[in-house]
Amino acid sequence: MIYVTSDLHGCYDKFMRLLKMIGLKADDTLYILGDLVDRGPENADTVIAAASRKNIRVLMGNHDYLASLMIQKFCMDDGPEDPETLRAKAPELWDIREMWLSDGGEATRAEIMRQPRQVRDVIRRFLGRQPVFEEITVNGQTYHLSHSVPGREKLLDTEHWDLSDFLFGRPEYDKVYFPDKILVTGHTPTGLIDEASAGRIWKKNNHIAVDCGAVFGGPLGCICLDTGEEFYAE
Ligand SMILES: [Mn+2]
């Protein structure tokens, strides 16, 4: 069976409950469409749990990309942490660091700094090396999986794709992109697509949006692509 979830954001307990709920077997695959870290309570454990299972495939989200870069630049030394010393390591990224910290990165940073250097390195490598999209076929139906997608015109213009389109893109949920392909994405909590769908997986116009806002108090949503069955770990 193929399962898809997204936007764990350090919600380790919900992640563990979801794994139990779906009963993930050795020959099943669970896709996580990015944003393993930031905002939530257990970011390091969430990454390690995902990285250590062969039947879990992770695609990169914007928070994973940024966390990987920030850990590499600012979190690998154990020396003094005064702002001047830190800033000197990568002055060109200092503003981005501030943005990351205020957008949920502080939770990840604090946890990462408590880990041995070797573990930090494993986490930042894992977060930084995942693919941004994957296309799969289940029961004859093709699915495009990624953290996000850009607008329809941009996605159809394959020559001008940019990495950031799949990390920060703004999907047009009111448009069918492909008549024969379903786009499965996270990144946008479903309550923002349609208020009535808050906390539930949203399906329409050959889109499936799976981010149910686990870190904002919603469940961690998951869909089985073979059966259509939905799972919600509270
Ligand atoms: Mn995101």
Coordinates of C-alpha atoms and ligand atoms in Angstrom, one line a residue:
M1 CA 0.0 0.0 0.0
I2 CA 1.1 3.6 -0.7
Y3 CA 0.3 6.2 2.0
V4 CA 0.8 9.9 1.9
T5 CA 1.1 12.4 4.7
S6 CA 2.8 15.8 5.1
D7 CA 3.8 18.7 7.4
L8 CA 4.8 16.8 10.5
H9 CA 6.5 19.9 11.9
G10 CA 8.0 18.1 14.9
C11 CA 4.8 16.4 15.9
Y12 CA 6.5 13.2 16.8
D13 CA 3.6 11.8 19.0
K14 CA 1.1 12.2 16.2
F15 CA 3.6 10.7 13.7
M16 CA 4.0 7.6 15.9
R17 CA 0.2 7.3 16.4
L18 CA -0.2 7.5 12.6
L19 CA 2.3 4.7 12.0
K20 CA 0.5 2.5 14.4
M21 CA -2.9 3.4 12.9
I22 CA -1.9 2.5 9.4
G23 CA 0.1 -0.5 10.4
L24 CA 2.9 0.3 8.0
K25 CA 4.4 -2.9 6.7
A26 CA 7.8 -3.6 5.2
D27 CA 6.5 -3.6 1.6
D28 CA 4.3 -0.5 2.1
T29 CA 5.6 3.0 1.4
L30 CA 4.7 6.1 3.4
Y31 CA 5.5 9.3 1.6
I32 CA 6.0 12.4 3.7
L33 CA 5.6 15.5 1.6
G34 CA 8.0 17.6 3.5
D35 CA 8.2 20.0 6.5
L36 CA 9.4 17.4 9.0
V37 CA 10.7 20.2 11.2
D38 CA 10.1 23.7 12.8
R39 CA 7.3 25.0 15.1
G40 CA 6.7 21.7 16.8
P41 CA 8.0 20.0 20.0
E42 CA 10.2 17.2 18.8
N43 CA 11.9 18.0 15.6
A44 CA 15.1 16.0 15.9
D45 CA 13.3 12.8 16.9
T46 CA 10.9 13.3 14.0
V47 CA 13.7 13.5 11.5
I48 CA 15.5 10.5 13.0
A49 CA 12.4 8.4 13.0
A50 CA 11.7 9.2 9.3
A51 CA 15.3 8.7 8.3
S52 CA 15.6 5.3 10.0
R53 CA 12.7 3.6 8.2
K54 CA 13.3 2.0 4.8
N55 CA 9.6 2.2 3.9
I56 CA 9.3 5.9 4.5
R57 CA 10.2 8.3 1.6
V58 CA 10.6 12.0 2.4
L59 CA 10.3 14.8 -0.1
M60 CA 11.7 18.2 0.8
G61 CA 9.6 21.0 2.2
N62 CA 10.6 24.7 2.6
H63 CA 11.2 24.3 6.3
D64 CA 13.5 21.3 5.7
Y65 CA 15.5 23.1 3.1
L66 CA 16.0 26.2 5.3
A67 CA 16.7 24.2 8.5
S68 CA 19.4 22.2 6.6
L69 CA 21.1 25.3 5.4
M70 CA 20.8 27.1 8.8
I71 CA 22.2 24.1 10.7
Q72 CA 25.1 23.8 8.3
K73 CA 26.0 27.5 8.5
F74 CA 25.2 28.4 12.1
C75 CA 24.7 25.2 14.3
M76 CA 27.8 23.0 13.6
D77 CA 30.3 24.6 16.1
D78 CA 30.1 24.4 19.8
G79 CA 32.1 27.6 20.4
P80 CA 30.6 30.8 21.8
E81 CA 27.3 31.8 20.5
D82 CA 27.3 35.5 20.8
P83 CA 25.6 37.2 17.8
E84 CA 28.7 38.7 16.4
T85 CA 30.6 35.4 16.2
L86 CA 27.6 33.7 14.7
R87 CA 26.9 36.5 12.2
A88 CA 30.5 36.3 11.0
K89 CA 30.0 32.7 9.9
A90 CA 27.6 33.7 7.1
P91 CA 26.7 37.4 7.2
E92 CA 24.8 37.1 3.9
L93 CA 22.4 34.7 5.5
W94 CA 21.9 36.5 8.8
D95 CA 18.5 38.0 7.8
I96 CA 17.3 34.7 6.6
R97 CA 18.4 33.2 9.9
E98 CA 16.3 35.7 11.8
M99 CA 13.3 34.9 9.5
W100 CA 13.8 31.1 10.1
L101 CA 14.0 31.5 13.9
S102 CA 10.8 33.6 14.0
D103 CA 9.0 31.2 11.7
G104 CA 9.3 28.1 13.9
G105 CA 13.1 27.5 13.4
E106 CA 13.9 28.5 17.0
A107 CA 12.4 25.2 18.2
T108 CA 14.5 23.2 15.8
R109 CA 17.7 25.3 16.5
A110 CA 17.4 24.8 20.3
E111 CA 16.9 21.0 19.9
I112 CA 19.7 20.6 17.4
M113 CA 22.2 22.4 19.6
R114 CA 21.5 19.8 22.4
Q115 CA 22.5 17.0 20.0
P116 CA 26.1 15.7 19.5
R117 CA 27.7 17.2 16.5
Q118 CA 27.5 13.9 14.6
V119 CA 23.8 13.7 15.1
R120 CA 23.4 17.4 13.9
D121 CA 25.3 16.5 10.8
V122 CA 23.1 13.4 10.1
I123 CA 20.0 15.6 10.5
R124 CA 21.1 18.4 8.3
R125 CA 22.3 16.1 5.6
F126 CA 19.1 14.1 5.6
L127 CA 16.9 17.3 5.5
G128 CA 19.0 18.7 2.7
R129 CA 19.2 15.8 0.3
Q130 CA 15.6 14.8 -0.3
P131 CA 14.0 15.1 -3.7
V132 CA 11.4 17.8 -4.3
F133 CA 8.9 15.8 -6.3
E134 CA 8.1 12.3 -7.4
E135 CA 5.6 10.9 -9.8
I136 CA 4.1 7.5 -9.1
T137 CA 1.3 5.3 -10.5
V138 CA -1.1 3.5 -8.2
N139 CA -3.8 1.2 -9.7
G140 CA -3.2 2.9 -13.1
Q141 CA -3.7 6.4 -11.7
T142 CA -0.7 8.8 -11.9
Y143 CA 0.1 11.1 -9.0
H144 CA 2.5 14.0 -8.7
L145 CA 3.8 14.3 -5.2
S146 CA 5.5 17.4 -3.8
H147 CA 5.4 19.7 -0.8
S148 CA 3.8 22.3 -3.0
V149 CA 3.3 23.3 -6.7
P150 CA 3.4 26.6 -8.5
G151 CA 0.4 28.0 -10.4
R152 CA -0.9 25.9 -13.3
E153 CA 0.9 27.8 -16.1
K154 CA 4.2 27.6 -14.3
L155 CA 3.9 23.9 -13.7
L156 CA 3.0 23.2 -17.3
D157 CA 6.0 25.2 -18.4
T158 CA 8.5 22.5 -17.5
E159 CA 11.5 24.4 -19.0
H160 CA 11.3 27.1 -16.4
W161 CA 10.8 25.0 -13.2
D162 CA 12.7 26.2 -10.2
L163 CA 13.4 24.3 -7.0
S164 CA 11.5 26.9 -5.0
D165 CA 8.3 26.3 -7.1
F166 CA 8.0 22.9 -5.3
L167 CA 8.9 24.3 -1.9
F168 CA 7.0 27.6 -1.6
G169 CA 4.7 27.5 -4.7
R170 CA 1.1 28.7 -4.5
P171 CA -1.1 26.0 -5.9
E172 CA -4.3 27.0 -7.8
Y173 CA -6.6 24.6 -6.1
D174 CA -9.5 25.8 -8.2
K175 CA -7.8 24.7 -11.4
V176 CA -7.4 21.2 -12.9
Y177 CA -3.7 21.1 -13.9
F178 CA -3.9 17.7 -15.7
P179 CA -6.9 15.8 -16.8
D180 CA -5.2 12.5 -16.1
K181 CA -2.9 13.2 -13.2
I182 CA -3.6 14.1 -9.5
L183 CA -1.4 16.6 -7.7
V184 CA -0.9 15.6 -4.0
T185 CA 0.6 18.4 -1.9
G186 CA 1.1 19.6 1.7
H187 CA 2.3 23.0 2.8
T188 CA -1.2 24.7 2.9
P189 CA -3.4 23.6 5.8
T190 CA -6.6 22.5 4.2
G191 CA -8.6 24.9 6.4
L192 CA -7.0 27.7 4.3
I193 CA -8.3 26.2 1.1
D194 CA -11.8 25.8 2.4
E195 CA -12.7 26.6 6.0
A196 CA -15.2 23.8 6.1
S197 CA -12.4 21.3 5.4
A198 CA -10.2 22.4 8.3
G199 CA -8.5 19.3 9.8
R200 CA -9.6 17.0 6.9
I201 CA -7.9 16.0 3.7
W202 CA -9.2 18.1 0.8
K203 CA -9.9 16.6 -2.6
K204 CA -11.2 18.4 -5.7
N205 CA -10.1 19.4 -9.3
N206 CA -7.5 16.6 -9.4
H207 CA -5.8 17.9 -6.3
I208 CA -5.4 16.1 -3.0
A209 CA -4.2 18.4 -0.1
V210 CA -3.1 16.5 2.9
D211 CA -1.8 19.1 5.4
C212 CA -4.5 19.0 8.1
G213 CA -2.5 21.4 10.3
A214 CA -1.1 18.9 12.8
V215 CA 1.2 21.5 14.5
F216 CA -1.7 24.0 14.8
G217 CA -3.8 21.6 16.8
G218 CA -5.3 19.7 13.9
P219 CA -4.8 15.9 13.2
L220 CA -1.9 14.5 11.2
G221 CA -3.8 13.4 8.1
C222 CA -2.8 10.5 5.8
I223 CA -4.4 9.0 2.7
C224 CA -3.9 5.5 1.3
L225 CA -3.7 6.0 -2.5
D226 CA -4.6 2.3 -3.1
T227 CA -7.9 2.4 -1.3
G228 CA -8.7 6.1 -0.8
E229 CA -9.0 5.5 3.0
E230 CA -8.1 8.5 5.2
F231 CA -6.5 8.3 8.6
Y232 CA -6.3 11.1 11.2
A233 CA -3.8 10.8 14.1
E234 CA -4.9 13.2 16.9
Ligands
MN1 MN 5.7 24.3 4.0

